Amino acid sequence: MPKYVPEPFRIKVIEPIQLIPRQERIKVVQEAKFNVFNIRSENIYIDLMTDSGTSAMSNAQWAAMMLGDEAYAGARSYFRLKEVMDDVFGFKYFVPTHQGRAAENILSKIMIKPGQFIPSNMHFDTTEGNIRAQGGIPVNLVIAEAYIPSKSVDFKGNMNIDKLRNFITEKGVENIPLGLLTITNNAGGGQPVSLENIKQVSDTYKEFGIPFFLDACRFAENAYFIKLREPGYENMSILEISRKIFALSDGATMSAKKDGIVNIGGFLAMNDESLFKKVKNELIIREGFPTYGGLAGRDLDAMAVGFREVLEESYLEYRIGQTNYLGESLREIGIPIIEPPGAHAIYIDAKSLLPHIPQNEFPAQSLTIALYIEGGIRGVEIGTSAFGYVDTETGKEVMPELDLVRLAIPRRVYTQSHIDYIVEVFKKVKENPQALSGYRMTYQAPLMRHFTAEFEPV
Ligand code: F0G
């Protein structure tokens, strides 16, 4: 039996959930055109679609919200957030944004010209979308092991430094306006990046004069893995490790809906003053005045408290422990997962679980639907539907290497019995995987198609 780390909190407010009957679940999923994004939340029993904005806030965060200062400019809430920003992230400048992709949008608009390349370990879909929307080309340069689901590596989110160096030399610095690194690497299994690797990435970008931005959504989870796994950091606090990480970069985009433990919020931070001036202009057009950036004052206060709570080791031990418990329990019953278990989610290798479904018939989509029908569980496909696309020149489907179902765990929301229930549902699916069929996409949008795609069983 894997170990479950007890919750370092007790429950004061509850939200009822219910499992609707199986016949209704079948009807619901048909009406949703076999896309779980179209299912009403009231028809979901355990919602593992995302860990983003779905977390439970603490009593301290709710209390802080009552102090929210809703002044248009110069609100106290902004200055309380700024104090935490300066202490934890340490960038010279920042603006709040309503979520991560708003920060990505502003950064992309200012920095990227059509035809330019943006390297990262792996881009998340919104980052890819924002880069492509400016005519840029996102490039993934993660280490090769990241593409071998069963291979357990401590820092599987690391960038391949040789590849990065060769890529920059080959394409030319003038064609690379910006370099990124995603911590943890969500698209590759929620895997961490080591401090050593972050330093090498930073050195490489610096050597070529390329501005280095972190996609920092899950920075505290990444820092905790550094403390656990990287020699030399075992006695440092998560705050100290976080400061070391950010000191190596020129800026960061952040979705506080993850490691800010809030339901909405984010920021764009940087050290370059001239960039900050441009950012403020873009922000005012799109998001709001620079001291609130598309958020209410109370949201800034909740974020300020969240950025402190996420650094607590008792919280992170429970957080990583819960995800690990799910991963180990699934492994025990023979479900192929990305190894080792990540921080915020477990990723099921659908190609390996369902070898009878060809990749162009969306095996991970098929498993996602089966989990809903079998147990009212909502996971999300992050494979061929999310990252594949139709090449406009050849008209052919370009497919990603990995075809995964992600079970993302909201922070501080579900208990051990919920996790045990998920494992029971997997046991049922595992009894007869041959019963699952492939799917055909009957509608797709030109960008980020998985959100609105429609399917039918083959
Ligand atoms: N970068 C990463 C690594 C992300 O995981 C996300 C969001 C974003 C950027 C964008 O942030 O949603 O606040 O605009 N990921 C969510 C997820 C949606 O489910 O993994 P956002």
CSV table of C-alpha atoms and ligand atoms in Angstrom, one decimal, residues 49-52 98-102 104 122-127 182-187 215-218 253-258 264-266 344 347 380 406 408 451, ligand 1:
chain,number,residue,atom,x,y,z
A,49,MET,CA,-10.0,18.3,-15.5
A,50,THR,CA,-7.5,20.8,-14.1
A,51,ASP,CA,-5.7,22.0,-11.0
A,52,SER,CA,-6.1,25.6,-12.3
A,98,HIS,CA,-6.4,38.1,-14.8
A,99,GLN,CA,-4.7,34.8,-15.5
A,100,GLY,CA,-1.5,33.3,-17.1
A,101,ARG,CA,-2.5,33.4,-20.7
A,102,ALA,CA,-3.1,37.2,-20.4
A,104,GLU,CA,1.5,35.3,-22.3
A,122,MET,CA,7.9,22.3,-23.5
A,123,HIS,CA,5.3,24.9,-24.2
A,124,PHE,CA,1.8,24.5,-22.6
A,125,ASP,CA,-1.1,24.9,-25.1
A,126,THR,CA,-2.0,28.5,-24.2
A,127,THR,CA,1.7,29.5,-24.6
A,182,THR,CA,8.2,25.9,-18.0
A,183,ILE,CA,8.4,24.9,-14.3
A,184,THR,CA,7.0,22.3,-13.7
A,185,ASN,CA,6.7,20.9,-17.3
A,186,ASN,CA,2.9,20.5,-17.5
A,187,ALA,CA,2.8,19.2,-21.1
A,215,ASP,CA,6.5,30.1,-17.1
A,216,ALA,CA,6.3,29.8,-13.4
A,217,CYS,CA,2.7,28.4,-12.8
A,218,ARG,CA,3.9,25.6,-10.5
A,253,THR,CA,4.6,34.7,-16.6
A,254,MET,CA,2.4,33.3,-13.9
A,255,SER,CA,-1.0,31.7,-13.6
A,256,ALA,CA,-1.7,32.2,-9.9
A,257,LYS,CA,-4.6,29.8,-10.4
A,258,LYS,CA,-2.0,27.1,-9.8
A,264,ILE,CA,-8.4,33.7,-10.6
A,265,GLY,CA,-5.2,35.7,-11.1
A,266,GLY,CA,-1.8,35.9,-12.5
A,344,HIS,CA,0.0,18.4,-9.8
A,347,TYR,CA,-0.8,11.3,-16.7
A,380,VAL,CA,-8.6,15.7,-19.7
A,406,ARG,CA,-4.2,13.9,-17.4
A,408,ALA,CA,-5.1,17.0,-12.4
A,451,PHE,CA,-11.6,22.9,-26.1
B,1,F0G,N1,1.4,27.8,-18.5
B,1,F0G,C1,1.2,26.5,-18.0
B,1,F0G,C2,2.4,25.6,-17.8
B,1,F0G,C3,-0.1,26.1,-17.7
B,1,F0G,O1,-0.3,24.9,-17.2
B,1,F0G,C4,-1.2,27.0,-17.9
B,1,F0G,C5,-2.5,26.7,-17.6
B,1,F0G,C6,-0.9,28.3,-18.4
B,1,F0G,C7,0.4,28.6,-18.7
B,1,F0G,C8,-2.0,29.3,-18.7
B,1,F0G,O2,-2.5,29.8,-17.5
B,1,F0G,O3,-4.9,29.1,-17.5
B,1,F0G,O4,-4.2,31.0,-16.1
B,1,F0G,O5,-4.3,31.2,-18.5
B,1,F0G,N2,-2.9,25.5,-17.4
B,1,F0G,C9,-4.2,25.0,-17.1
B,1,F0G,C10,-4.1,23.5,-17.0
B,1,F0G,C11,-5.3,25.5,-17.9
B,1,F0G,O6,-5.2,22.9,-16.9
B,1,F0G,O7,-3.1,22.9,-17.0
B,1,F0G,P1,-4.1,30.3,-17.4
